[in-house]
Short mmCIF file of C-alpha atoms in Angstrom, two decimals:
data_model
loop_
_atom_site.label_atom_id
_atom_site.label_comp_id
_atom_site.label_asym_id
_atom_site.label_seq_id
_atom_site.Cartn_x
_atom_site.Cartn_y
_atom_site.Cartn_z
CA UNK A 1 23.41 10.02 9.18
CA UNK A 2 20.66 10.87 6.43
CA UNK A 3 21.45 9.34 3.06
CA UNK A 4 22.75 12.00 0.57
CA UNK A 5 21.79 12.27 -3.21
CA UNK A 6 24.49 12.23 -5.31
CA UNK A 7 25.05 15.16 -7.65
CA UNK A 8 25.18 14.24 -11.41
CA UNK A 9 24.02 14.93 -13.99
CA UNK A 10 19.97 14.12 -15.62
CA UNK A 11 20.35 10.79 -18.19
CA UNK A 12 17.75 12.92 -19.85
CA UNK A 13 15.70 16.43 -19.66
CA UNK A 14 12.69 17.06 -17.01
CA UNK A 15 11.03 14.06 -17.19
CA UNK A 16 7.03 14.91 -17.63
CA UNK A 17 4.71 11.99 -17.76
CA UNK A 18 1.33 11.38 -19.83
CA UNK A 19 -1.69 13.01 -18.05
CA UNK A 20 -3.53 10.64 -19.72
CA UNK A 21 -3.10 7.29 -17.72
CA UNK A 22 -7.06 5.45 -17.55
CA UNK A 23 -6.36 4.75 -13.65
CA UNK A 24 -10.09 5.33 -12.78
CA UNK A 25 -9.17 6.64 -8.50
CA UNK A 26 -11.29 4.55 -6.05
CA UNK A 27 -10.85 4.96 -2.19
CA UNK A 28 -11.81 3.93 1.22
CA UNK A 29 -14.35 0.98 1.59
CA UNK A 30 -13.72 -1.23 4.23
CA UNK A 31 -11.37 -4.57 3.98
CA UNK A 32 -12.83 -7.87 2.68
CA UNK A 33 -12.50 -11.22 4.83
CA UNK A 34 -8.69 -12.44 5.04
CA UNK A 35 -8.37 -15.15 1.83
CA UNK A 36 -7.58 -18.57 2.33
CA UNK A 37 -4.63 -19.29 3.19
CA UNK A 38 -2.30 -20.20 0.34
CA UNK A 39 -4.75 -18.41 -2.12
CA UNK A 40 -4.59 -15.33 -4.06
CA UNK A 41 -7.77 -13.29 -3.04
CA UNK A 42 -10.55 -12.46 -5.47
CA UNK A 43 -10.23 -9.45 -6.86
CA UNK A 44 -12.53 -6.60 -6.15
CA UNK A 45 -13.14 -2.43 -7.07
CA UNK A 46 -12.57 -1.32 -10.54
CA UNK A 47 -9.28 -0.75 -9.18
CA UNK A 48 -7.57 -2.89 -7.80
CA UNK A 49 -4.72 -0.27 -6.07
CA UNK A 50 -6.47 2.87 -5.82
CA UNK A 51 -5.46 4.50 -9.09
CA UNK A 52 -1.77 4.85 -8.20
CA UNK A 53 -0.73 7.37 -11.36
CA UNK A 54 -3.16 10.41 -8.29
CA UNK A 55 -0.38 8.95 -5.43
CA UNK A 56 0.96 12.86 -6.29
CA UNK A 57 4.23 13.71 -4.67
CA UNK A 58 6.02 13.22 -1.39
CA UNK A 59 9.03 15.68 -0.06
CA UNK A 60 11.30 13.09 1.52
CA UNK A 61 14.61 14.20 2.87
CA UNK A 62 16.87 13.62 -0.50
CA UNK A 63 14.11 15.64 -2.66
CA UNK A 64 10.33 15.73 -4.18
CA UNK A 65 9.81 11.95 -4.90
CA UNK A 66 6.83 10.71 -7.40
CA UNK A 67 5.55 7.48 -8.75
CA UNK A 68 4.86 8.00 -12.47
CA UNK A 69 3.21 4.59 -14.33
CA UNK A 70 5.19 3.26 -17.25
CA UNK A 71 4.98 4.87 -20.83
CA UNK A 72 6.82 1.50 -23.06
CA UNK A 73 7.07 4.15 -25.95
CA UNK A 74 8.49 6.98 -23.88
CA UNK A 75 10.37 4.19 -21.10
CA UNK A 76 10.79 1.57 -22.98
CA UNK A 77 15.13 2.31 -23.77
CA UNK A 78 15.82 3.67 -19.92
CA UNK A 79 14.43 0.63 -18.37
CA UNK A 80 16.04 -1.48 -20.60
CA UNK A 81 19.74 -0.18 -20.47
CA UNK A 82 19.09 -0.61 -16.62
CA UNK A 83 18.08 -4.37 -17.09
CA UNK A 84 20.94 -4.63 -18.92
CA UNK A 85 24.19 -3.70 -15.85
CA UNK A 86 25.33 -6.33 -14.62
CA UNK A 87 23.90 -5.42 -11.01
CA UNK A 88 20.54 -5.07 -11.75
CA UNK A 89 20.61 -8.16 -14.31
CA UNK A 90 21.69 -10.57 -11.31
CA UNK A 91 18.89 -10.37 -9.35
CA UNK A 92 15.86 -9.26 -12.47
CA UNK A 93 17.19 -11.23 -15.14
CA UNK A 94 15.83 -9.05 -18.01
CA UNK A 95 18.82 -9.17 -20.21
CA UNK A 96 19.08 -8.87 -23.27
CA UNK A 97 17.05 -7.23 -25.99
CA UNK A 98 15.22 -4.56 -25.69
CA UNK A 99 11.62 -6.23 -25.95
CA UNK A 100 12.36 -8.64 -23.77
CA UNK A 101 11.92 -5.60 -20.93
CA UNK A 102 9.35 -4.71 -22.46
CA UNK A 103 7.25 -8.29 -22.46
CA UNK A 104 7.92 -8.20 -18.43
CA UNK A 105 6.37 -4.59 -18.48
CA UNK A 106 3.44 -5.25 -20.40
CA UNK A 107 2.49 -7.50 -18.80
CA UNK A 108 1.44 -5.82 -16.21
CA UNK A 109 0.26 -3.10 -17.92
CA UNK A 110 -2.12 -5.07 -20.01
CA UNK A 111 -2.87 -7.21 -17.01
CA UNK A 112 -6.35 -6.25 -14.68
CA UNK A 113 -4.14 -3.28 -12.79
CA UNK A 114 -3.09 -5.62 -9.92
CA UNK A 115 0.38 -4.54 -11.03
CA UNK A 116 1.42 -1.26 -12.02
CA UNK A 117 5.01 -0.61 -13.43
CA UNK A 118 6.53 2.92 -12.89
CA UNK A 119 9.27 5.14 -12.96
CA UNK A 120 10.91 6.75 -9.57
CA UNK A 121 10.92 10.44 -10.53
CA UNK A 122 13.38 12.52 -8.01
CA UNK A 123 13.23 16.37 -8.51
CA UNK A 124 12.12 15.87 -12.39
CA UNK A 125 14.74 12.23 -12.92
CA UNK A 126 14.14 9.36 -13.69
CA UNK A 127 16.25 6.99 -11.37
CA UNK A 128 14.16 4.14 -9.98
CA UNK A 129 11.92 1.20 -11.16
CA UNK A 130 9.07 0.27 -9.30
CA UNK A 131 6.72 -2.63 -8.74
CA UNK A 132 3.28 -1.49 -7.24
CA UNK A 133 1.65 -5.15 -6.79
CA UNK A 134 -1.26 -6.29 -4.69
CA UNK A 135 -0.02 -8.75 -2.68
CA UNK A 136 -3.07 -10.26 -1.96
CA UNK A 137 -3.99 -11.22 -5.60
CA UNK A 138 -0.19 -11.29 -6.77
CA UNK A 139 0.95 -15.58 -6.27
CA UNK A 140 3.04 -14.27 -3.73
CA UNK A 141 -0.04 -15.52 -2.08
CA UNK A 142 0.05 -19.32 -2.70
CA UNK A 143 3.35 -19.25 -0.71
CA UNK A 144 3.06 -17.32 2.19
CA UNK A 145 0.07 -15.93 4.81
CA UNK A 146 -1.59 -13.01 3.22
CA UNK A 147 -4.54 -10.79 4.22
CA UNK A 148 -7.15 -8.43 2.42
CA UNK A 149 -5.31 -5.01 0.47
CA UNK A 150 -1.63 -5.90 1.59
CA UNK A 151 0.81 -3.94 -1.15
CA UNK A 152 3.71 -5.57 -2.34
CA UNK A 153 7.12 -3.44 -3.28
CA UNK A 154 9.45 -4.52 -5.81
CA UNK A 155 12.54 -1.88 -6.61
CA UNK A 156 15.30 -1.21 -8.50
CA UNK A 157 17.48 2.29 -8.89
CA UNK A 158 19.30 2.35 -12.23
CA UNK A 159 22.71 4.49 -12.19
CA UNK A 160 25.56 3.08 -10.73
CA UNK A 161 26.13 5.78 -8.74
CA UNK A 162 22.33 6.13 -6.76
CA UNK A 163 23.24 2.96 -4.98
CA UNK A 164 25.13 1.92 -1.77
CA UNK A 165 24.40 6.04 -0.71
CA UNK A 166 20.99 5.24 1.51
CA UNK A 167 18.78 6.09 -1.31
CA UNK A 168 17.06 2.72 -1.66
CA UNK A 169 15.94 2.75 2.04
CA UNK A 170 14.70 6.15 2.42
CA UNK A 171 13.21 5.82 -0.96
CA UNK A 172 11.15 2.57 0.41
CA UNK A 173 10.09 4.44 3.27
CA UNK A 174 8.34 7.28 1.30
CA UNK A 175 6.69 4.92 -0.58
CA UNK A 176 5.79 2.71 1.99
CA UNK A 177 4.11 5.63 3.60
CA UNK A 178 2.70 7.04 -0.01
CA UNK A 179 1.00 3.18 0.16
CA UNK A 180 -0.59 3.64 3.29
CA UNK A 181 -1.38 7.06 3.46
CA UNK A 182 -2.86 6.59 -0.48
CA UNK A 183 -4.58 2.99 0.68
CA UNK A 184 -6.51 3.06 4.19
CA UNK A 185 -6.99 -0.44 3.57
CA UNK A 186 -3.88 -1.31 3.22
CA UNK A 187 -2.28 -2.62 6.42
CA UNK A 188 0.36 -4.25 5.37
CA UNK A 189 2.91 -3.73 3.40
CA UNK A 190 5.07 -5.97 1.88
CA UNK A 191 8.56 -7.48 -0.02
CA UNK A 192 9.96 -10.95 -1.11
CA UNK A 193 13.74 -9.38 -2.31
CA UNK A 194 16.07 -12.23 -2.68
CA UNK A 195 17.95 -13.55 1.12
CA UNK A 196 20.48 -13.61 -1.07
CA UNK A 197 20.81 -9.93 -1.65
CA UNK A 198 22.05 -8.47 1.15
CA UNK A 199 21.78 -4.63 0.49
CA UNK A 200 18.44 -4.68 -0.71
CA UNK A 201 17.08 -6.63 2.67
CA UNK A 202 19.24 -4.16 5.07
CA UNK A 203 17.30 -1.64 2.84
CA UNK A 204 13.94 -2.60 3.48
CA UNK A 205 14.82 -3.04 7.47
CA UNK A 206 16.82 1.16 7.36
CA UNK A 207 12.84 1.62 5.60
CA UNK A 208 10.95 0.44 8.63
CA UNK A 209 10.40 -2.74 7.66
CA UNK A 210 10.53 -6.19 9.44
CA UNK A 211 11.78 -9.30 8.61
CA UNK A 212 8.96 -11.71 8.59
CA UNK A 213 9.79 -15.72 7.46
CA UNK A 214 11.91 -17.27 4.30
CA UNK A 215 9.75 -18.52 1.87
CA UNK A 216 10.59 -20.69 -1.39
CA UNK A 217 9.54 -18.38 -4.63
CA UNK A 218 10.31 -20.39 -7.41
CA UNK A 219 12.69 -18.55 -8.81
CA UNK A 220 15.22 -17.30 -5.52
CA UNK A 221 14.47 -17.94 -1.57
CA UNK A 222 12.84 -14.63 -0.12
CA UNK A 223 13.18 -12.36 3.19
CA UNK A 224 9.64 -11.52 2.97
CA UNK A 225 9.95 -8.34 4.57
CA UNK A 226 6.52 -6.53 6.07
CA UNK A 227 5.77 -2.99 7.27
CA UNK A 228 2.96 -3.01 9.49
CA UNK A 229 0.30 0.19 9.89
CA UNK A 230 0.66 -0.61 12.98
CA UNK A 231 4.32 0.05 13.73
CA UNK A 232 4.35 2.96 11.44
CA UNK A 233 6.04 5.06 13.91
CA UNK A 234 7.82 3.13 16.01
CA UNK A 235 9.99 1.36 13.02
#
């Protein structure tokens, strides 16, 4: 059965993202040689993620979806409210004043561009938070084998009414497809949800990811989930 998005009043008026992103678009190119196992790859190119802000909208079974890079001044109140929801806090551990969430987000925005925090905007309404990151440039590469241009995803669904209805799997599939469409050098989309977070692992499986292996990360036992470009049409 296809998941459906519940009807609810928007948490705020239709979201209008900034048109000034400061992100340079770089497409194409040949993937570099595989990095040494257990060591993040060296960064190459102007934009490690090929311009997330320019990826544009995608049509999903539940509406038109777009990733919009976070603007701290505009988005922090909403993000902090989500992070202080008990169901989210258990896995994200960013409860407290807005400054806690701000520090987490700004660390990415002020970094080298290898991780981009985004709002997930569905039919004009912000309803989820995403982090799109280069797994081969991330500390994750210290804990499992990665390939050049492997792209990782983190996701939280903001409103309680949007959870438990299949939205996570539907949007994960859409965003993984977006990554593979917009990043031709990327052969795999990765995720490392907490192994104890059964709904999250199930959502990745629904989205066409396969379970690879359990990995021990510093803050959690994680399930390494992989969506392969080569298996895209089968899963």
